Short mmCIF file of C-alpha atoms and ligand atoms in Angstrom, two decimals:
data_model
loop_
_atom_site.label_atom_id
_atom_site.label_comp_id
_atom_site.label_asym_id
_atom_site.label_seq_id
_atom_site.Cartn_x
_atom_site.Cartn_y
_atom_site.Cartn_z
CA MET A 99 -17.29 44.95 33.61
CA ALA A 100 -16.73 42.03 31.53
CA LEU A 101 -18.25 44.47 28.19
CA VAL A 102 -15.84 47.24 29.07
CA ARG A 103 -12.69 44.55 29.43
CA ARG A 104 -13.42 42.95 26.07
CA MET A 105 -13.48 45.96 24.49
CA VAL A 106 -10.26 47.55 26.08
CA PHE A 107 -8.65 43.86 24.66
CA PHE A 108 -10.12 44.18 21.25
CA ALA A 109 -8.84 47.24 20.68
CA LEU A 110 -5.86 46.61 21.77
CA ARG A 111 -5.44 43.37 19.56
CA TRP A 112 -6.55 45.83 16.38
CA SER A 113 -4.34 48.55 16.86
CA PHE A 114 -1.11 45.87 16.15
CA LEU A 115 0.15 46.82 18.95
CA PRO A 116 0.39 43.36 20.14
CA TRP A 117 2.37 42.27 16.51
CA LEU A 118 4.78 44.97 17.31
CA HIS A 119 5.63 44.37 20.67
CA SER A 120 6.01 40.38 19.36
CA LEU A 121 7.75 41.23 17.17
CA TRP A 122 10.17 44.04 18.98
CA ARG A 123 10.25 41.71 22.05
CA GLN A 124 9.96 37.80 21.23
CA ARG A 125 12.24 37.37 17.85
CA GLY A 126 14.52 35.01 18.55
CA LYS A 127 13.10 34.59 21.79
CA ILE A 128 11.37 31.46 23.86
CA THR A 129 8.38 32.73 25.85
CA ILE A 130 6.71 30.18 28.01
CA LEU A 131 2.73 30.28 28.93
CA LEU A 132 0.86 29.01 31.86
CA TYR A 133 -2.41 27.81 31.98
CA HIS A 134 -4.12 26.32 34.16
CA ASP A 135 -8.10 24.99 33.01
CA ILE A 136 -8.96 26.33 29.75
CA PRO A 137 -11.80 24.85 28.17
CA PRO A 138 -11.10 22.55 24.92
CA GLU A 139 -12.60 25.14 22.42
CA ALA A 140 -10.74 27.86 23.91
CA PHE A 141 -7.49 25.86 23.91
CA SER A 142 -7.90 25.43 20.32
CA ARG A 143 -8.52 28.88 18.97
CA HIS A 144 -5.64 29.93 20.77
CA LEU A 145 -3.42 26.67 19.36
CA ALA A 146 -4.62 28.21 16.04
CA HIS A 147 -3.46 31.58 16.20
CA ILE A 148 0.06 30.00 18.16
CA GLU A 149 0.38 27.49 14.94
CA ARG A 150 0.36 30.32 12.81
CA HIS A 151 2.27 32.71 14.71
CA TYR A 152 4.84 31.28 16.43
CA ALA A 153 7.70 28.10 16.65
CA LEU A 154 5.61 25.53 19.28
CA VAL A 155 9.33 24.32 20.78
CA SER A 156 9.31 21.65 24.12
CA LEU A 157 10.61 22.59 27.45
CA GLY A 158 13.61 20.29 26.78
CA GLN A 159 13.63 21.53 22.93
CA TYR A 160 14.86 24.96 24.35
CA LEU A 161 16.89 24.52 27.85
CA GLU A 162 19.29 21.79 25.23
CA ALA A 163 19.88 24.69 23.59
CA ALA A 164 20.89 26.94 25.77
CA ALA A 165 22.71 23.87 28.41
CA GLN A 166 25.18 24.54 24.94
CA GLY A 167 24.89 28.21 25.28
CA ARG A 168 23.03 27.40 21.05
CA PRO A 169 21.26 31.05 20.04
CA LEU A 170 18.15 30.77 19.19
CA GLY A 171 16.98 31.75 15.80
CA ARG A 172 15.26 34.32 13.47
CA GLU A 173 12.23 32.78 14.74
CA LYS A 174 9.88 33.98 17.81
CA TYR A 175 9.98 29.99 20.03
CA LEU A 176 6.84 29.38 22.00
CA VAL A 177 6.30 27.31 24.72
CA VAL A 178 2.97 25.92 26.32
CA THR A 179 3.30 25.01 30.54
CA PHE A 180 -0.30 24.09 32.83
CA ASP A 181 0.27 24.57 36.48
CA ASP A 182 -1.65 22.14 38.77
CA GLY A 183 -2.39 19.17 37.07
CA LEU A 184 -6.95 20.06 36.94
CA ARG A 185 -9.20 17.42 35.79
CA GLY A 186 -10.57 19.26 33.24
CA ASN A 187 -6.38 18.63 31.30
CA PHE A 188 -7.76 15.37 30.03
CA ALA A 189 -10.37 16.72 27.69
CA LEU A 190 -6.89 19.11 26.16
CA ARG A 191 -5.22 15.75 25.48
CA GLU A 192 -6.36 15.90 21.74
CA LEU A 193 -5.59 19.06 21.24
CA PHE A 194 -1.31 18.12 23.04
CA ALA A 195 -1.20 15.24 20.47
CA ARG A 196 -0.90 17.54 17.63
CA HIS A 197 2.61 18.47 18.86
CA PRO A 198 3.68 15.32 20.69
CA GLY A 199 5.83 16.08 23.82
CA LYS A 200 5.36 20.14 23.27
CA VAL A 201 3.20 20.64 26.25
CA THR A 202 4.82 20.35 30.04
CA LEU A 203 2.15 20.13 32.91
CA TYR A 204 3.18 20.41 36.23
CA LEU A 205 1.55 18.17 38.63
CA CYS A 206 1.41 18.26 42.26
CA SER A 207 2.29 14.52 42.68
CA ALA A 208 -0.02 14.02 46.27
CA ILE A 209 -2.72 15.28 44.78
CA VAL A 210 -3.13 13.81 41.45
CA GLY A 211 -3.69 10.25 41.28
CA THR A 212 -5.68 11.29 45.04
CA ARG A 213 -9.65 12.70 45.48
CA ARG A 214 -7.12 15.35 47.61
CA GLY A 215 -8.04 19.31 47.07
CA PHE A 216 -6.46 22.48 46.25
CA TRP A 217 -6.28 24.08 49.41
CA PHE A 218 -6.78 27.20 47.61
CA LEU A 219 -9.69 26.25 46.00
CA THR A 220 -11.57 25.87 49.52
CA GLU A 221 -14.93 27.36 48.85
CA ASN A 222 -15.21 30.68 50.67
CA LEU A 223 -11.57 30.69 51.06
CA ASP A 224 -8.97 34.31 50.79
CA SER A 225 -5.84 32.24 49.53
CA GLY A 226 -4.45 35.33 49.64
CA PRO A 227 -2.67 36.31 53.04
CA LEU A 228 -2.20 32.79 53.77
CA LYS A 229 1.00 32.95 51.01
CA ARG A 230 2.01 34.82 53.22
CA VAL A 231 2.19 32.69 56.59
CA SER A 232 4.47 30.22 57.56
CA ASN A 233 3.75 26.84 55.69
CA ALA A 234 2.87 25.78 59.47
CA ALA A 235 0.19 29.24 59.81
CA ARG A 236 -0.97 28.30 56.84
CA LEU A 237 -2.00 24.89 57.36
CA THR A 238 -3.06 25.64 60.94
CA ALA A 239 -6.05 28.22 58.98
CA LEU A 240 -7.15 25.59 56.60
CA GLU A 241 -7.57 23.12 59.48
CA ARG A 242 -9.89 25.59 60.67
CA VAL A 243 -12.09 25.83 57.60
CA GLY A 244 -12.21 22.50 57.46
CA PHE A 245 -9.29 21.21 54.71
CA ARG A 246 -6.36 19.06 55.34
CA GLN A 247 -3.85 18.20 52.85
CA GLU A 248 -4.26 14.56 53.21
CA ALA A 249 -8.24 14.43 53.27
CA GLU A 250 -10.15 13.71 50.35
CA CYS A 251 -12.29 15.24 48.71
CA PRO A 252 -16.71 14.54 47.45
CA ALA A 253 -15.15 15.64 43.93
CA ARG A 254 -12.51 14.64 42.76
CA GLN A 255 -10.01 17.84 41.31
CA ALA A 256 -7.03 16.46 39.60
CA LEU A 257 -5.72 14.10 37.39
CA SER A 258 -6.22 10.47 38.07
CA ASP A 259 -3.28 7.74 37.53
CA GLU A 260 -5.25 6.44 34.13
CA GLU A 261 -5.28 10.08 32.64
CA VAL A 262 -2.14 11.33 33.97
CA LEU A 263 -0.57 8.44 32.45
CA GLY A 264 -2.70 9.09 28.96
CA LEU A 265 -1.79 12.56 28.83
CA ALA A 266 1.89 11.70 29.84
CA ALA A 267 2.33 9.93 26.46
CA VAL A 268 1.78 12.82 24.25
CA ALA A 269 2.55 15.78 27.03
CA ASP A 270 5.90 16.34 28.86
CA ILE A 271 5.51 16.05 33.19
CA GLY A 272 7.14 18.57 35.05
CA SER A 273 6.65 19.08 39.24
CA HIS A 274 4.93 20.71 41.17
CA THR A 275 5.31 20.36 44.55
CA ARG A 276 3.78 17.95 46.30
CA PHE A 277 1.00 19.89 47.68
CA HIS A 278 1.34 23.01 46.63
CA PRO A 279 2.54 25.17 48.92
CA CYS A 280 4.23 28.23 49.21
CA LEU A 281 7.87 27.42 49.10
CA PRO A 282 9.05 30.10 50.34
CA CYS A 283 7.03 29.91 53.36
CA CYS A 284 8.22 26.32 53.76
CA GLN A 285 11.29 25.19 56.27
CA ASP A 286 13.82 23.77 54.82
CA ASP A 287 12.65 20.71 55.36
CA GLU A 288 9.06 21.05 54.14
CA ALA A 289 11.19 22.57 51.23
CA ALA A 290 13.28 19.07 50.21
CA GLY A 291 10.16 17.44 51.00
CA GLU A 292 8.27 19.17 48.46
CA ILE A 293 10.84 20.10 46.21
CA ALA A 294 12.75 16.68 46.14
CA GLY A 295 9.18 14.34 47.54
CA SER A 296 7.22 15.03 44.07
CA ARG A 297 10.14 14.24 41.46
CA GLU A 298 10.80 10.96 42.87
CA GLU A 299 7.38 10.48 43.18
CA LEU A 300 5.78 11.02 39.94
CA GLU A 301 9.18 9.49 38.84
CA THR A 302 8.19 6.42 40.67
CA ARG A 303 4.51 6.05 40.08
CA TYR A 304 4.27 6.85 36.72
CA HIS A 305 7.95 6.01 35.03
CA LEU A 306 8.62 9.11 34.02
CA ARG A 307 11.59 11.29 33.68
CA VAL A 308 11.15 14.37 35.45
CA ARG A 309 13.60 17.23 34.94
CA THR A 310 11.76 20.28 35.47
CA LEU A 311 9.43 22.01 38.45
CA SER A 312 7.33 24.49 38.43
CA TYR A 313 7.13 26.35 41.54
CA PRO A 314 3.51 26.78 43.16
CA ASN A 315 1.94 30.47 42.74
CA GLY A 316 5.52 31.24 40.85
CA ASP A 317 7.06 32.19 44.58
CA TYR A 318 10.52 30.56 44.48
CA CYS A 319 13.70 32.00 46.95
CA ASP A 320 17.58 31.30 46.54
CA ARG A 321 17.45 28.33 49.38
CA ASP A 322 13.98 26.27 47.00
CA ILE A 323 16.54 26.44 43.89
CA ALA A 324 19.53 25.28 45.78
CA GLN A 325 17.09 22.46 46.40
CA ALA A 326 15.81 22.33 42.93
CA LYS A 327 19.59 21.63 41.71
CA ALA A 328 20.21 19.26 44.98
CA ALA A 329 17.25 17.14 43.86
CA GLY A 330 17.76 16.97 40.03
CA TYR A 331 15.93 19.71 38.21
CA ALA A 332 17.47 21.22 35.59
CA ALA A 333 15.42 24.18 35.46
CA GLY A 334 12.53 26.27 37.95
CA ILE A 335 9.56 27.95 35.79
CA THR A 336 8.22 31.42 38.11
CA VAL A 337 5.73 33.29 36.85
CA ASP A 338 8.48 36.30 36.70
CA HIS A 339 6.84 38.38 34.02
CA GLY A 340 8.53 38.16 30.41
CA VAL A 341 10.84 36.64 27.48
CA ASN A 342 13.40 34.15 27.62
CA ASP A 343 16.80 33.18 25.53
CA GLN A 344 20.03 31.05 25.74
CA HIS A 345 21.47 33.25 29.10
CA THR A 346 18.50 32.98 30.97
CA ASP A 347 19.56 31.66 34.00
CA PRO A 348 17.58 27.97 33.95
CA PHE A 349 15.87 28.25 37.61
CA ARG A 350 14.32 32.04 37.04
CA LEU A 351 12.73 30.61 34.28
CA ARG A 352 10.28 34.37 32.68
CA ARG A 353 6.94 33.09 31.78
CA ILE A 354 3.32 34.87 31.19
CA SER A 355 0.14 33.79 32.62
CA VAL A 356 -2.57 34.13 30.02
CA ASN A 357 -5.09 33.47 33.43
CA ASP A 358 -7.12 30.39 30.96
CA THR A 359 -9.33 33.00 29.05
CA THR A 360 -11.73 32.79 26.50
CA ASP A 361 -11.02 35.87 24.91
CA ILE A 362 -8.98 35.65 21.33
CA ASN A 363 -8.35 39.30 21.47
CA GLU A 364 -6.80 39.06 24.99
CA PHE A 365 -5.06 36.46 24.62
CA ILE A 366 -3.31 37.45 21.37
CA VAL A 367 -2.57 40.52 23.79
CA LYS A 368 -1.56 38.98 26.48
CA ALA A 369 0.67 36.22 24.50
CA SER A 370 2.51 39.00 22.87
CA GLY A 371 3.82 40.50 25.93
CA LEU A 372 2.21 43.87 25.52
CA TRP A 373 -0.16 43.10 28.48
CA GLY A 374 2.32 42.29 30.92
CA ALA A 375 4.45 45.58 29.65
CA LEU A 376 1.76 47.77 30.13
CA THR A 377 0.12 46.10 33.35
CA GLY A 378 4.51 45.96 34.72
CA VAL A 379 4.92 49.66 34.53
CA PHE A 380 2.07 50.57 37.06
CA VAL A 381 2.45 47.03 39.14
CA PRO A 382 6.00 45.49 40.55
CA PRO A 383 7.09 41.88 39.91
CA ARG A 384 5.34 40.02 43.05
CA HIS A 385 7.45 36.63 42.18
CA GLY A 386 11.15 35.89 42.91
CA ARG A 387 11.80 39.75 45.71
CA ARG A 388 11.33 37.74 48.85
CA PRO A 389 13.60 38.03 51.23
CA ASP A 390 15.66 34.35 52.42
CA PRO A 391 13.79 32.93 55.54
CA SER A 392 14.41 35.51 59.10
CA PRO A 393 13.74 33.91 62.69
CA ARG A 394 11.40 36.88 64.17
CA LYS A 395 8.56 36.73 61.02
CA PRO A 396 7.57 33.84 59.76
CA PRO A 397 9.94 32.45 56.64
CA CYS A 398 8.74 34.35 54.00
CA ALA A 399 7.33 37.32 55.07
ZN1 ZN B 417 -0.12 26.05 40.72
#
């Protein structure tokens, strides 16, 4: 299966469709890529491709231009983001340092700097169904399998305080909430604590300015956007597939997940937006379409 997959991406890459699609859809636009935990060797190859084919910019540069209503130029602009704050990100520091301040790392403020774990990394856990129940029900179900979000794990999963500070010297830091809940599944006070609390914790602990929020799992609702604005964020990043321009709602910025792939052909096809465009024909967008909380159902149902 893996071989078939590699062959599909190889054929697609050399069909030049990614090149055509990129020229058509990405020129004069901002493409935001999403990573989580990619090995340095693979990211080095990705970065080499990005440097050849895109103009790497920071999210701040884009937001500033958009706030002023300045149209973008004719280049293909690209922003690189990493979600979660996994400890493996520190190995990428030298690569980030080639473009100081351009990469944005979204950190879970109550997990980085601790030995706490990410709930979705719990062994033998099917995390999908737990993203569709109330936050309280999710936490109860996790306790049944031995996970408590405030408890420490034998092996550190997240960046340490020293690593965060080392990365903050070469990259931009954003918020990914405190414990990575599914925000639309939270009650109002829970969501406010996660959204505003994360920004406060990161700014206080690391003496940083945190301007943007990445919604965990890309899930958000209108209430979460209102809370992000009230907490002082300048933008919210989703995983709704697509590119951005100066007219895109800054609290619904679109992003392309490249799945931490080590296959350069797959990366090129996905980063061009072609893969999302092809699969989007068959799979409707998952994120940002949830109705607001209803008293008869779990808040995010
Ligand atoms: Zn995440």
